[in-house]
PDB file of C-alpha atoms in Angstrom:
ATOM      1  CA  LYS T   1      62.311 -16.254   0.086  1.00  0.00           C
ATOM      2  CA  ILE T   2      58.707 -17.011  -0.805  1.00  0.00           C
ATOM      3  CA  GLU T   3      58.381 -18.826  -4.104  1.00  0.00           C
ATOM      4  CA  LYS T   4      54.617 -19.038  -4.407  1.00  0.00           C
ATOM      5  CA  CYS T   5      51.325 -19.013  -2.526  1.00  0.00           C
ATOM      6  CA  GLN T   6      48.207 -21.089  -2.906  1.00  0.00           C
ATOM      7  CA  VAL T   7      44.662 -20.113  -1.958  1.00  0.00           C
ATOM      8  CA  CYS T   8      41.311 -21.874  -1.497  1.00  0.00           C
ATOM      9  CA  ILE T   9      37.856 -21.310  -0.025  1.00  0.00           C
ATOM     10  CA  GLN T  10      36.572 -23.819   2.490  1.00  0.00           C
ATOM     11  CA  THR T  11      33.657 -24.394   4.812  1.00  0.00           C
ATOM     12  CA  LYS T  12      34.666 -23.692   8.379  1.00  0.00           C
ATOM     13  CA  GLY T  13      36.030 -26.934   9.834  1.00  0.00           C
ATOM     14  CA  LYS T  14      36.719 -28.517   6.426  1.00  0.00           C
ATOM     15  CA  ASP T  15      39.653 -28.372   4.002  1.00  0.00           C
ATOM     16  CA  CYS T  16      39.335 -26.683   0.577  1.00  0.00           C
ATOM     17  CA  ASP T  17      35.900 -28.163  -0.038  1.00  0.00           C
ATOM     18  CA  GLN T  18      34.557 -25.165  -1.996  1.00  0.00           C
ATOM     19  CA  THR T  19      37.535 -24.613  -4.346  1.00  0.00           C
ATOM     20  CA  SER T  20      40.763 -26.437  -4.985  1.00  0.00           C
ATOM     21  CA  LEU T  21      44.043 -25.014  -3.706  1.00  0.00           C
ATOM     22  CA  GLU T  22      45.038 -22.669  -6.545  1.00  0.00           C
ATOM     23  CA  ASP T  23      48.476 -21.247  -7.264  1.00  0.00           C
ATOM     24  CA  VAL T  24      48.528 -17.445  -7.262  1.00  0.00           C
ATOM     25  CA  GLY T  25      52.293 -16.965  -7.472  1.00  0.00           C
ATOM     26  CA  LEU T  26      53.281 -13.939  -5.426  1.00  0.00           C
ATOM     27  CA  GLN T  27      49.939 -12.133  -5.819  1.00  0.00           C
ATOM     28  CA  THR T  28      48.298 -10.891  -2.634  1.00  0.00           C
ATOM     29  CA  GLN T  29      44.729 -10.937  -3.968  1.00  0.00           C
ATOM     30  CA  LYS T  30      42.521 -13.561  -5.557  1.00  0.00           C
ATOM     31  CA  THR T  31      38.964 -13.380  -6.907  1.00  0.00           C
ATOM     32  CA  PHE T  32      36.824 -16.520  -6.852  1.00  0.00           C
ATOM     33  CA  PRO T  33      33.968 -16.205  -9.372  1.00  0.00           C
ATOM     34  CA  ASN T  34      30.777 -18.272  -9.534  1.00  0.00           C
ATOM     35  CA  LEU T  35      31.006 -19.914  -6.143  1.00  0.00           C
ATOM     36  CA  SER T  36      28.051 -22.007  -4.976  1.00  0.00           C
ATOM     37  CA  LEU T  37      28.048 -20.881  -1.367  1.00  0.00           C
ATOM     38  CA  LYS T  38      24.942 -21.516   0.699  1.00  0.00           C
ATOM     39  CA  GLN T  39      22.785 -18.905   2.407  1.00  0.00           C
ATOM     40  CA  GLY T  40      23.845 -18.801   6.055  1.00  0.00           C
ATOM     41  CA  GLY T  41      26.991 -20.861   5.391  1.00  0.00           C
ATOM     42  CA  HIS T  42      30.157 -20.098   7.396  1.00  0.00           C
ATOM     43  CA  TYR T  43      33.326 -20.067   5.275  1.00  0.00           C
ATOM     44  CA  VAL T  44      37.020 -19.135   5.521  1.00  0.00           C
ATOM     45  CA  CYS T  45      39.860 -18.485   3.074  1.00  0.00           C
ATOM     46  CA  LYS T  46      43.020 -20.571   3.451  1.00  0.00           C
ATOM     47  CA  VAL T  47      46.394 -19.302   2.214  1.00  0.00           C
ATOM     48  CA  LYS T  48      49.455 -21.544   1.964  1.00  0.00           C
ATOM     49  CA  CYS T  49      52.842 -20.065   1.070  1.00  0.00           C
ATOM     50  CA  ILE T  50      56.008 -22.029   0.156  1.00  0.00           C
ATOM     51  CA  ASN T  51      59.613 -20.755   0.297  1.00  0.00           C
ATOM     52  CA  SER T  52      62.630 -21.614  -1.811  1.00  0.00           C
ATOM     53  CA  VAL T  53      63.596 -24.578   0.385  1.00  0.00           C
ATOM     54  CA  ALA T  54      60.092 -26.049   0.121  1.00  0.00           C
ATOM     55  CA  ARG T  55      59.035 -25.114   3.600  1.00  0.00           C
ATOM     56  CA  ALA T  56      55.378 -24.090   3.870  1.00  0.00           C
ATOM     57  CA  ALA T  57      53.251 -22.051   6.218  1.00  0.00           C
ATOM     58  CA  GLN T  58      49.519 -21.554   6.095  1.00  0.00           C
ATOM     59  CA  ALA T  59      46.852 -19.451   7.712  1.00  0.00           C
ATOM     60  CA  VAL T  60      43.088 -18.992   7.479  1.00  0.00           C
ATOM     61  CA  SER T  61      41.095 -15.791   7.422  1.00  0.00           C
ATOM     62  CA  ASP T  62      38.438 -14.715   9.837  1.00  0.00           C
ATOM     63  CA  GLY T  63      35.236 -16.497   8.936  1.00  0.00           C
ATOM     64  CA  PHE T  64      32.505 -14.933   6.845  1.00  0.00           C
ATOM     65  CA  ILE T  65      28.807 -15.779   6.663  1.00  0.00           C
ATOM     66  CA  VAL T  66      26.922 -15.698   3.388  1.00  0.00           C
ATOM     67  CA  ASP T  67      23.837 -13.468   3.446  1.00  0.00           C
ATOM     68  CA  ILE T  68      22.114 -12.865   0.113  1.00  0.00           C
ATOM     69  CA  SER T  69      18.629 -12.099   1.462  1.00  0.00           C
ATOM     70  CA  PRO T  70      17.424  -8.731   2.826  1.00  0.00           C
ATOM     71  CA  PRO T  71      15.622  -8.291   6.160  1.00  0.00           C
ATOM     72  CA  SER T  72      12.041  -9.578   6.231  1.00  0.00           C
ATOM     73  CA  GLY T  73       8.825  -9.566   8.235  1.00  0.00           C
ATOM     74  CA  GLY T  74       8.728  -5.926   9.344  1.00  0.00           C
ATOM     75  CA  LYS T  75       5.488  -4.056  10.043  1.00  0.00           C
ATOM     76  CA  VAL T  76       5.116  -0.267  10.282  1.00  0.00           C
ATOM     77  CA  THR T  77       2.251   1.253  12.279  1.00  0.00           C
ATOM     78  CA  VAL T  78       1.217   4.780  13.214  1.00  0.00           C
ATOM     79  CA  ALA T  79       0.790   4.405  16.961  1.00  0.00           C
ATOM     80  CA  GLU T  80      -1.994   6.902  17.696  1.00  0.00           C
ATOM     81  CA  ALA T  81      -3.998   6.504  14.493  1.00  0.00           C
ATOM     82  CA  VAL T  82      -7.709   5.788  15.044  1.00  0.00           C
ATOM     83  CA  HIS T  83      -8.677   2.671  13.055  1.00  0.00           C
ATOM     84  CA  GLY T  84      -5.010   2.617  11.998  1.00  0.00           C
ATOM     85  CA  LYS T  85      -5.655   5.539   9.648  1.00  0.00           C
ATOM     86  CA  TYR T  86      -6.705   8.825  11.283  1.00  0.00           C
ATOM     87  CA  LEU T  87      -4.891  11.273  13.549  1.00  0.00           C
ATOM     88  CA  HIS T  88      -6.550  14.001  15.600  1.00  0.00           C
ATOM     89  CA  SER T  89      -5.074  17.490  15.541  1.00  0.00           C
ATOM     90  CA  GLN T  90      -3.611  17.150  19.037  1.00  0.00           C
ATOM     91  CA  ASP T  91      -1.950  13.796  18.375  1.00  0.00           C
ATOM     92  CA  LYS T  92       1.760  13.253  17.991  1.00  0.00           C
ATOM     93  CA  LEU T  93       2.933  11.245  15.015  1.00  0.00           C
ATOM     94  CA  VAL T  94       4.584   8.209  16.582  1.00  0.00           C
ATOM     95  CA  VAL T  95       5.732   5.463  14.213  1.00  0.00           C
ATOM     96  CA  ARG T  96       6.505   1.938  15.422  1.00  0.00           C
ATOM     97  CA  PHE T  97       8.361  -0.841  13.632  1.00  0.00           C
ATOM     98  CA  ASP T  98       7.979  -4.464  14.732  1.00  0.00           C
ATOM     99  CA  GLY T  99       8.667  -7.995  13.580  1.00  0.00           C
ATOM    100  CA  VAL T 100      11.717  -7.487  11.347  1.00  0.00           C
ATOM    101  CA  SER T 101      14.279 -10.276  11.283  1.00  0.00           C
ATOM    102  CA  ASP T 102      17.514 -11.250   9.575  1.00  0.00           C
ATOM    103  CA  ASP T 103      18.841 -14.609  10.707  1.00  0.00           C
ATOM    104  CA  GLU T 104      22.227 -14.383   8.995  1.00  0.00           C
ATOM    105  CA  SER T 105      23.793 -10.944   9.476  1.00  0.00           C
ATOM    106  CA  ASN T 106      21.228  -9.207  11.718  1.00  0.00           C
ATOM    107  CA  ILE T 107      19.947  -5.652  11.393  1.00  0.00           C
ATOM    108  CA  ALA T 108      22.598  -2.937  11.065  1.00  0.00           C
ATOM    109  CA  SER T 109      20.429   0.174  10.755  1.00  0.00           C
ATOM    110  CA  LEU T 110      16.847   1.452  10.674  1.00  0.00           C
ATOM    111  CA  GLN T 111      15.783   4.652   8.918  1.00  0.00           C
ATOM    112  CA  PHE T 112      12.351   6.260   9.417  1.00  0.00           C
ATOM    113  CA  GLY T 113      10.724   8.728   7.017  1.00  0.00           C
ATOM    114  CA  ILE T 114       7.335  10.128   5.969  1.00  0.00           C
ATOM    115  CA  GLY T 115       6.123  10.518   2.395  1.00  0.00           C
ATOM    116  CA  THR T 116       3.096  10.873   0.168  1.00  0.00           C
ATOM    117  CA  ARG T 117       3.757   7.434  -1.336  1.00  0.00           C
ATOM    118  CA  MET T 118       4.858   4.098   0.072  1.00  0.00           C
ATOM    119  CA  GLY T 119       8.641   3.935   0.319  1.00  0.00           C
ATOM    120  CA  ASN T 120       8.966   7.693  -0.106  1.00  0.00           C
ATOM    121  CA  ASP T 121      10.345  10.428   2.190  1.00  0.00           C
ATOM    122  CA  ASP T 122       9.250  13.579   0.356  1.00  0.00           C
ATOM    123  CA  THR T 123       7.553  14.946   3.506  1.00  0.00           C
ATOM    124  CA  ILE T 124      10.115  14.094   6.216  1.00  0.00           C
ATOM    125  CA  ASN T 125      13.495  12.757   5.079  1.00  0.00           C
ATOM    126  CA  PHE T 126      14.748   9.379   6.238  1.00  0.00           C
ATOM    127  CA  GLU T 127      16.616   9.506   9.541  1.00  0.00           C
ATOM    128  CA  ASP T 128      18.698   6.788  11.199  1.00  0.00           C
ATOM    129  CA  THR T 129      17.267   5.856  14.598  1.00  0.00           C
ATOM    130  CA  GLN T 130      20.314   3.908  15.858  1.00  0.00           C
ATOM    131  CA  LEU T 131      18.212   0.704  15.782  1.00  0.00           C
ATOM    132  CA  ALA T 132      15.399   2.251  17.858  1.00  0.00           C
ATOM    133  CA  THR T 133      12.102   0.733  16.689  1.00  0.00           C
ATOM    134  CA  GLU T 134       9.962   3.759  17.583  1.00  0.00           C
ATOM    135  CA  LYS T 135      10.227   7.308  16.246  1.00  0.00           C
ATOM    136  CA  ASP T 136       8.353  10.367  17.571  1.00  0.00           C
ATOM    137  CA  PHE T 137       7.923  12.949  14.809  1.00  0.00           C
ATOM    138  CA  GLY T 138       6.136  15.424  17.108  1.00  0.00           C
ATOM    139  CA  THR T 139       2.692  16.920  16.613  1.00  0.00           C
ATOM    140  CA  TRP T 140       1.423  16.234  13.098  1.00  0.00           C
ATOM    141  CA  THR T 141      -0.214  19.226  11.390  1.00  0.00           C
ATOM    142  CA  ASP T 142      -0.134  18.313   7.688  1.00  0.00           C
ATOM    143  CA  LYS T 143      -3.538  17.386   6.235  1.00  0.00           C
ATOM    144  CA  ILE T 144      -2.183  15.303   3.364  1.00  0.00           C
ATOM    145  CA  GLU T 145      -2.582  11.556   3.051  1.00  0.00           C
ATOM    146  CA  ALA T 146       0.796  10.121   3.995  1.00  0.00           C
ATOM    147  CA  TYR T 147       2.705   6.922   4.703  1.00  0.00           C
ATOM    148  CA  ALA T 148       5.370   6.096   7.266  1.00  0.00           C
ATOM    149  CA  THR T 149       8.277   4.109   5.816  1.00  0.00           C
ATOM    150  CA  VAL T 150      11.156   2.260   7.450  1.00  0.00           C
ATOM    151  CA  ILE T 151      14.265   1.086   5.591  1.00  0.00           C
ATOM    152  CA  ALA T 152      15.970  -1.842   7.331  1.00  0.00           C
ATOM    153  CA  THR T 153      19.571  -2.658   6.331  1.00  0.00           C
ATOM    154  CA  ASN T 154      21.454  -5.766   7.404  1.00  0.00           C
ATOM    155  CA  HIS T 155      25.200  -6.122   7.997  1.00  0.00           C
ATOM    156  CA  ALA T 156      25.639  -7.453   4.464  1.00  0.00           C
ATOM    157  CA  GLY T 157      24.340  -4.129   3.145  1.00  0.00           C
ATOM    158  CA  LEU T 158      21.043  -5.516   1.845  1.00  0.00           C
ATOM    159  CA  LYS T 159      18.008  -3.287   2.319  1.00  0.00           C
ATOM    160  CA  ALA T 160      14.278  -3.858   2.665  1.00  0.00           C
ATOM    161  CA  THR T 161      11.592  -1.176   2.696  1.00  0.00           C
ATOM    162  CA  PHE T 162       8.403  -1.382   4.771  1.00  0.00           C
ATOM    163  CA  SER T 163       5.507   1.106   4.778  1.00  0.00           C
ATOM    164  CA  SER T 164       2.451   1.733   6.943  1.00  0.00           C
ATOM    165  CA  ASP T 165      -1.114   2.019   5.758  1.00  0.00           C
ATOM    166  CA  VAL T 166      -2.076   5.505   4.619  1.00  0.00           C
ATOM    167  CA  PHE T 167      -2.876   7.947   7.448  1.00  0.00           C
ATOM    168  CA  LYS T 168      -4.432  11.402   7.523  1.00  0.00           C
ATOM    169  CA  LEU T 169      -4.987  14.250   9.966  1.00  0.00           C
ATOM    170  CA  ILE T 170      -8.619  14.861  10.917  1.00  0.00           C
ATOM    171  CA  SER T 171      -9.246  18.223  12.559  1.00  0.00           C
ATOM    172  CA  THR T 172     -13.032  18.549  12.259  1.00  0.00           C
ATOM    173  CA  ALA T 173     -15.802  17.083  14.419  1.00  0.00           C
ATOM    174  CA  PRO T 174     -18.822  15.205  13.015  1.00  0.00           C
ATOM    175  CA  ILE T 175     -21.306  17.499  11.259  1.00  0.00           C
ATOM    176  CA  PHE T 176     -25.085  17.336  11.708  1.00  0.00           C
ATOM    177  CA  THR T 177     -26.714  17.705   8.295  1.00  0.00           C
ATOM    178  CA  SER T 178     -30.277  17.963   9.616  1.00  0.00           C
ATOM    179  CA  ASP T 179     -32.135  19.045  12.734  1.00  0.00           C
ATOM    180  CA  ILE T 180     -32.720  16.553  15.512  1.00  0.00           C
ATOM    181  CA  THR T 181     -36.427  15.679  15.387  1.00  0.00           C
ATOM    182  CA  ILE T 182     -38.827  13.561  17.417  1.00  0.00           C
ATOM    183  CA  LYS T 183     -41.189  11.512  15.299  1.00  0.00           C
ATOM    184  CA  GLU T 184     -44.123  11.549  17.717  1.00  0.00           C
ATOM    185  CA  VAL T 185     -44.078  15.318  18.296  1.00  0.00           C
ATOM    186  CA  ASP T 186     -47.151  17.383  17.329  1.00  0.00           C
ATOM    187  CA  ASN T 187     -45.846  20.910  17.636  1.00  0.00           C
ATOM    188  CA  LYS T 188     -44.242  20.397  21.085  1.00  0.00           C
ATOM    189  CA  TYR T 189     -46.280  17.598  22.699  1.00  0.00           C
ATOM    190  CA  VAL T 190     -45.920  13.818  22.736  1.00  0.00           C
ATOM    191  CA  ASN T 191     -48.568  11.311  23.716  1.00  0.00           C
ATOM    192  CA  SER T 192     -46.336   8.360  24.485  1.00  0.00           C
ATOM    193  CA  GLU T 193     -43.597   7.558  26.966  1.00  0.00           C
ATOM    194  CA  ASP T 194     -41.588   6.120  24.052  1.00  0.00           C
ATOM    195  CA  ILE T 195     -40.299   8.618  21.531  1.00  0.00           C
ATOM    196  CA  THR T 196     -38.297   8.082  18.332  1.00  0.00           C
ATOM    197  CA  VAL T 197     -35.437  10.496  17.777  1.00  0.00           C
ATOM    198  CA  ASN T 198     -34.145  11.176  14.238  1.00  0.00           C
ATOM    199  CA  TRP T 199     -30.958  12.877  13.040  1.00  0.00           C
ATOM    200  CA  GLN T 200     -28.490  12.960  10.143  1.00  0.00           C
ATOM    201  CA  VAL T 201     -24.756  13.296  10.718  1.00  0.00           C
ATOM    202  CA  LYS T 202     -21.613  12.752   8.664  1.00  0.00           C
ATOM    203  CA  ASP T 203     -17.907  12.528   9.323  1.00  0.00           C
ATOM    204  CA  GLU T 204     -14.987  11.964   6.966  1.00  0.00           C
ATOM    205  CA  THR T 205     -13.560   9.166   9.114  1.00  0.00           C
ATOM    206  CA  GLY T 206     -16.802   7.297   9.594  1.00  0.00           C
ATOM    207  CA  LEU T 207     -18.593   7.494  12.922  1.00  0.00           C
ATOM    208  CA  LYS T 208     -17.162   5.630  15.886  1.00  0.00           C
ATOM    209  CA  GLU T 209     -20.302   5.897  18.030  1.00  0.00           C
ATOM    210  CA  VAL T 210     -23.522   7.839  18.528  1.00  0.00           C
ATOM    211  CA  GLN T 211     -24.571   8.807  22.054  1.00  0.00           C
ATOM    212  CA  LEU T 212     -28.119   9.896  22.819  1.00  0.00           C
ATOM    213  CA  GLY T 213     -29.400  11.733  25.868  1.00  0.00           C
ATOM    214  CA  LEU T 214     -32.479  13.687  27.003  1.00  0.00           C
ATOM    215  CA  GLY T 215     -32.462  16.858  29.053  1.00  0.00           C
ATOM    216  CA  THR T 216     -34.630  19.739  30.186  1.00  0.00           C
ATOM    217  CA  THR T 217     -32.286  22.206  28.474  1.00  0.00           C
ATOM    218  CA  LYS T 218     -30.252  22.119  25.278  1.00  0.00           C
ATOM    219  CA  GLN T 219     -27.124  19.900  25.313  1.00  0.00           C
ATOM    220  CA  ASN T 220     -28.113  18.535  28.706  1.00  0.00           C
ATOM    221  CA  ASP T 221     -28.701  14.912  29.777  1.00  0.00           C
ATOM    222  CA  ASN T 222     -30.324  15.334  33.203  1.00  0.00           C
ATOM    223  CA  VAL T 223     -33.352  13.249  32.099  1.00  0.00           C
ATOM    224  CA  VAL T 224     -31.635  10.361  30.279  1.00  0.00           C
ATOM    225  CA  LYS T 225     -27.860  10.235  30.545  1.00  0.00           C
ATOM    226  CA  PHE T 226     -25.770  10.176  27.400  1.00  0.00           C
ATOM    227  CA  ALA T 227     -24.993   6.595  26.418  1.00  0.00           C
ATOM    228  CA  THR T 228     -23.697   4.873  23.324  1.00  0.00           C
ATOM    229  CA  MET T 229     -26.707   3.853  21.264  1.00  0.00           C
ATOM    230  CA  CYS T 230     -25.134   2.707  18.000  1.00  0.00           C
ATOM    231  CA  THR T 231     -22.152   3.193  15.692  1.00  0.00           C
ATOM    232  CA  ALA T 232     -23.748   4.558  12.529  1.00  0.00           C
ATOM    233  CA  CYS T 233     -27.495   4.881  13.045  1.00  0.00           C
ATOM    234  CA  SER T 234     -29.791   7.854  12.368  1.00  0.00           C
ATOM    235  CA  GLN T 235     -32.823   6.855  14.424  1.00  0.00           C
ATOM    236  CA  LYS T 236     -33.327   5.493  17.927  1.00  0.00           C
ATOM    237  CA  GLN T 237     -36.236   4.984  20.321  1.00  0.00           C
ATOM    238  CA  VAL T 238     -35.880   6.170  23.899  1.00  0.00           C
ATOM    239  CA  THR T 239     -38.243   5.985  26.880  1.00  0.00           C
ATOM    240  CA  ILE T 240     -39.056   9.080  28.940  1.00  0.00           C
ATOM    241  CA  PRO T 241     -38.726   8.339  32.690  1.00  0.00           C
ATOM    242  CA  ASN T 242     -41.985   8.374  34.716  1.00  0.00           C
ATOM    243  CA  GLU T 243     -41.048  11.466  36.713  1.00  0.00           C
ATOM    244  CA  TYR T 244     -40.824  13.512  33.481  1.00  0.00           C
ATOM    245  CA  GLN T 245     -44.036  12.245  31.914  1.00  0.00           C
TER     246      GLN T 245
END
């Protein structure tokens, strides 16, 4: 017949170094409050039971690792976003998650969602990706400003939330706000092989590049081939080839 049991918490490989061996009578459960266990420490519970003839038997539990910190270091990006912010109308919304770590209990789950605020999923609800670090949400058609958010949970149940920069769908091309003019033109004639072309254009994303060409018909470049001239300029000088002078 068992007379009493005693319980303690100990670092793996040591003997009752975290608590003393405490009598619990015939109880089968014991709570240890206010322990000073270390982050990443590996501990076990030892139970010793004594019978009526003073014979004792003891056993230790499976080990447990202390993890009191959530995952860290994650970065969320929208894969196809131009400048990390803009999507074209034909682009799929692909969200990637990199760099997350949890040294103690490792990552147990990842959930991806889309919302109008960081950490929010009011546009597309959070969905578990079975630890996949990339999620394809299909073609994005909503013109709102939005954020991609990933919730990472470790095996201790601690969560951390990571969000992308804001992104937005852009479905319009750059808009010319003035005619294209040539500074040296008098009616339709120029008197120099070098001409200065002027224009005004705007775009809600900011211009990536401006290409300039010359042709014998509209929207043609059979005289001077289209080439990138600048990123955000509104005037450029170009030389007319000899055969067209």
